């Protein structure tokens, strides 16, 4: 399962946002209805350390109750958050908040699947910084999971889900038992759960079975296919441009025609979509226990423990050699003569700078008859090999995660109005990834050199020569067994923490108020450690075919000492136009010590208040200065080459042949001159990028403020409304430049760009193909180390409404949650006047992945529930605004297409209505996104639930999710980040599974 992070900023794969997943003691949300609170019961408010039964905080909170979770039939905590308008799931990193639980990887991400839904009382999503409560982490908001307390009895719940197509089965069972003891002074509860989910493959849905190119709206697949594809460089003519030999069609890229056995310049691609997954299969066991005991009237001790063990198996398309360099001897018995001649036509650089074919025809013919390496006619050629290996089978990754987190503490009273609490916690997570079915590039290189087809030229008796040139099936089981090897990587993290708090009231009130002034003082210590340990295969760049880059060893740690104070002061109460006027403020000091890199300290603070003039109206506002400290991955990850997303390479196609300045830049970046004119866009829109951590990073800083109104009118009982504006700006953002920003820094003004500009020369190309993809050992690609140069900004409105009334034949409950996100901007380098302040609200592209999946401008969620004597019928209506392809990326694509669609004199050649070339011999890559993929219309989803109270002890629930079977919008596979753009759609945003049926039964005593 993915470790998922949520935030109001919705910031995507780059580790830019904070705040998730506090497992806390039970409470009642002040901004939600508190009918469940017994008279005089103390209320613990999310976002503040002060405990007071009559205070309402100044920041907005969206509450999801256990009842809502039951009606939706959510299976994991992640699903609860996905339903909130304005919140987008992403895989960015975050340090947890409050009573933190141990993160699951070096980037501080928390696996929400460890949180037991069976014991959740409610989920609070707070907008705006909660800095004094959660410290140098919660810069944009916080999600707080509140568990039940003093549970007594036995509750067993079992559920089953299935799609209408009959796949994607999810089974879940939870058993919870609790009891009070010693005349109610103590309580203990234990919950045990099991969950199992089946895979849903993209090949099981017609819209995702084939890989669509978002630019041409045609099947694209992967260039790593079968039969093999070989890439090299062409000879150059007197003008310095590559020439094409019409007799051999020597265009630098060849593939074996499986019918004729000859090398041809066109090639088939491989359809990888059917192997990819819309629902990941997994199995999970979890145990959660908590207990509390009143030792005396003044002291209570408590404890909580969590344990989870998960097994996830993912299956993706077969491995192979993904553009890795191999050396082939021209007397290889598997090598066809036609392809040998193509190899001999590759260019080479002479001492005087001229280019000639690698070997003459005479040399080529003689090399074909060489006996061995000692033969004077023996010749070899180095080429980029792209060969898929269905003979090996799919790539399988088994992830086994073991997690535990334990907390113990004591609390009590110093006086009647002042309390204390001291607690400590420790948690660990271990994730072991074992992969199989991956071929090794070193073995491709060794097995490619053979004189007889039986033994390898290396002399290694274990080596089995491989036929690189035949159709599917030409790699025998013996060859396949030699090519592959298993590999293992292990992630281990731990978090130790201790904190102490004194809170209560000062014993006196403002002269015009009744309630006393509340306060909290505390201190905290946390120690984070994280390691990633990989075997030699996993940490060697380019060794595992299709692994997306190396998994380097990481070993980092840091400690945090903190002190904080908070005050809430009712200034005026029960006066005309001032039913209440309350101010609040807080401050926190944090001292970080980073292993091997010194440390730094930070200050965070907040100030806010609320005013109730009467008539059920309350105004509230909050301003905070917050920071987020870099996590271990951002600090300690070694520089390595991995994958990013890029659909269009400015050096691809014919453009460099007509623009001398562009050609010079491409060559300066490492493209061989012989590749100019035949460089291809990155395969499957995935380019290489060299990135890594940075021990010199400083915390990012945020200024956040919220302003809102709460309305609970006397003339309309059981109705409440809250409308809040949020404004969040983050400076010194911890992140990396977006792919579009890296490309734009060099290529945006191609007439003025310089081949010696560091923005251009930092991009390093494949030394064989000239592209930005291929073997990471030789192709660094783009360059983007983690830095503090960026700025993020978002603002918008949250609207919450609730109403409950008797309609005669039933009780009607209505809830509405709506969000309008006005802006979500990212500037990768504020120091550069040319850096784009990229707006991504309502847009999607490879660059807008910083927002997570897709952030619509408007979203809302409506739930209508009719409650009868023994039956509840509930309809959930979710709506998402229309979105479109990012205008800035469309403009960049148009510029690239325009450059490519000009002849040698700079004259614009004919183009069609899609901006693509409309003439014979046109470059098919020189166009922009297909018009029908540039917009996604608004989407509606409906879920219908019926809950039957069969008896006092038995509840049966049936749900139809996606009632109208709304199909996902189709936009192709190369229009966005592959983290979110998969199966020709965006499955994190839009339902890809279709109509689903869910049933559950709850038995309680």
mmCIF file of N, CA, C and O in Angstrom, residues 9-13 88-90 824-825 840-841 843 847-855 980:
data_model
loop_
_atom_site.group_PDB
_atom_site.id
_atom_site.type_symbol
_atom_site.label_atom_id
_atom_site.label_comp_id
_atom_site.label_asym_id
_atom_site.label_seq_id
_atom_site.Cartn_x
_atom_site.Cartn_y
_atom_site.Cartn_z
ATOM 1 N N UNK A 9 -2.483 22.085 1.195
ATOM 2 C CA UNK A 9 -1.721 22.524 0.038
ATOM 3 C C UNK A 9 -1.645 21.476 -1.062
ATOM 4 O O UNK A 9 -1.332 21.803 -2.184
ATOM 5 N N UNK A 10 -1.867 20.217 -0.759
ATOM 6 C CA UNK A 10 -1.948 19.166 -1.765
ATOM 7 C C UNK A 10 -0.727 19.174 -2.672
ATOM 8 O O UNK A 10 -0.816 19.435 -3.865
ATOM 9 N N UNK A 11 0.444 18.862 -2.140
ATOM 10 C CA UNK A 11 1.671 19.217 -2.840
ATOM 11 C C UNK A 11 2.406 18.081 -3.537
ATOM 12 O O UNK A 11 3.560 18.212 -3.836
ATOM 13 N N UNK A 12 1.788 16.965 -3.762
ATOM 14 C CA UNK A 12 2.357 16.034 -4.707
ATOM 15 C C UNK A 12 3.610 15.310 -4.264
ATOM 16 O O UNK A 12 3.933 15.195 -3.102
ATOM 17 N N UNK A 13 4.308 14.771 -5.259
ATOM 18 C CA UNK A 13 5.396 13.872 -4.976
ATOM 19 C C UNK A 13 6.601 14.544 -4.357
ATOM 20 O O UNK A 13 7.363 13.915 -3.657
ATOM 21 N N UNK A 88 -6.355 16.407 -1.381
ATOM 22 C CA UNK A 88 -5.949 15.525 -2.460
ATOM 23 C C UNK A 88 -4.875 14.588 -1.944
ATOM 24 O O UNK A 88 -3.892 15.024 -1.350
ATOM 25 N N UNK A 89 -5.054 13.303 -2.183
ATOM 26 C CA UNK A 89 -4.038 12.341 -1.762
ATOM 27 C C UNK A 89 -2.760 12.573 -2.530
ATOM 28 O O UNK A 89 -2.768 12.830 -3.715
ATOM 29 N N UNK A 90 -1.633 12.472 -1.837
ATOM 30 C CA UNK A 90 -0.365 12.537 -2.532
ATOM 31 C C UNK A 90 0.646 11.696 -1.797
ATOM 32 O O UNK A 90 0.366 11.129 -0.747
ATOM 33 N N UNK A 824 -3.192 27.638 -6.395
ATOM 34 C CA UNK A 824 -2.207 26.687 -5.902
ATOM 35 C C UNK A 824 -0.985 26.852 -6.800
ATOM 36 O O UNK A 824 -0.918 26.296 -7.895
ATOM 37 N N UNK A 825 -0.030 27.649 -6.338
ATOM 38 C CA UNK A 825 1.091 28.073 -7.174
ATOM 39 C C UNK A 825 2.407 27.571 -6.621
ATOM 40 O O UNK A 825 2.605 27.487 -5.413
ATOM 41 N N UNK A 840 -1.613 25.777 -10.744
ATOM 42 C CA UNK A 840 -2.079 24.426 -11.051
ATOM 43 C C UNK A 840 -3.493 24.133 -10.573
ATOM 44 O O UNK A 840 -3.941 22.991 -10.686
ATOM 45 N N UNK A 841 -4.215 25.100 -10.046
ATOM 46 C CA UNK A 841 -5.616 24.862 -9.708
ATOM 47 C C UNK A 841 -6.407 24.670 -10.996
ATOM 48 O O UNK A 841 -6.382 25.515 -11.884
ATOM 49 N N UNK A 843 -5.819 22.472 -13.269
ATOM 50 C CA UNK A 843 -4.980 22.035 -14.377
ATOM 51 C C UNK A 843 -4.289 20.716 -14.040
ATOM 52 O O UNK A 843 -4.090 20.375 -12.871
ATOM 53 N N UNK A 847 4.010 18.786 -14.717
ATOM 54 C CA UNK A 847 4.511 19.774 -13.759
ATOM 55 C C UNK A 847 3.559 19.951 -12.584
ATOM 56 O O UNK A 847 3.985 20.253 -11.472
ATOM 57 N N UNK A 848 2.273 19.806 -12.811
ATOM 58 C CA UNK A 848 1.294 20.032 -11.748
ATOM 59 C C UNK A 848 1.190 18.855 -10.789
ATOM 60 O O UNK A 848 0.260 18.786 -9.982
ATOM 61 N N UNK A 849 2.161 17.938 -10.864
ATOM 62 C CA UNK A 849 2.193 16.857 -9.877
ATOM 63 C C UNK A 849 2.557 17.369 -8.499
ATOM 64 O O UNK A 849 2.396 16.651 -7.508
ATOM 65 N N UNK A 850 3.075 18.617 -8.398
ATOM 66 C CA UNK A 850 3.393 19.126 -7.060
ATOM 67 C C UNK A 850 2.129 19.282 -6.225
ATOM 68 O O UNK A 850 2.197 19.389 -5.003
ATOM 69 N N UNK A 851 0.955 19.298 -6.862
ATOM 70 C CA UNK A 851 -0.293 19.385 -6.112
ATOM 71 C C UNK A 851 -0.825 18.010 -5.735
ATOM 72 O O UNK A 851 -1.919 17.900 -5.206
ATOM 73 N N UNK A 852 -0.068 16.963 -6.005
ATOM 74 C CA UNK A 852 -0.598 15.622 -5.824
ATOM 75 C C UNK A 852 -1.201 15.183 -7.136
ATOM 76 O O UNK A 852 -0.621 15.335 -8.201
ATOM 77 N N UNK A 853 -2.392 14.655 -7.091
ATOM 78 C CA UNK A 853 -3.062 14.266 -8.321
ATOM 79 C C UNK A 853 -3.618 15.526 -8.980
ATOM 80 O O UNK A 853 -2.873 16.396 -9.393
ATOM 81 N N UNK A 854 -4.923 15.700 -9.073
ATOM 82 C CA UNK A 854 -5.514 16.882 -9.690
ATOM 83 C C UNK A 854 -6.257 17.678 -8.629
ATOM 84 O O UNK A 854 -6.981 17.104 -7.815
ATOM 85 N N UNK A 855 -6.075 18.996 -8.630
ATOM 86 C CA UNK A 855 -6.786 19.872 -7.714
ATOM 87 C C UNK A 855 -7.827 20.683 -8.483
ATOM 88 O O UNK A 855 -7.503 21.695 -9.096
ATOM 89 N N UNK A 980 0.457 9.563 -10.822
ATOM 90 C CA UNK A 980 -0.984 9.774 -10.783
ATOM 91 C C UNK A 980 -1.664 9.499 -12.120
ATOM 92 O O UNK A 980 -2.862 9.212 -12.148
#
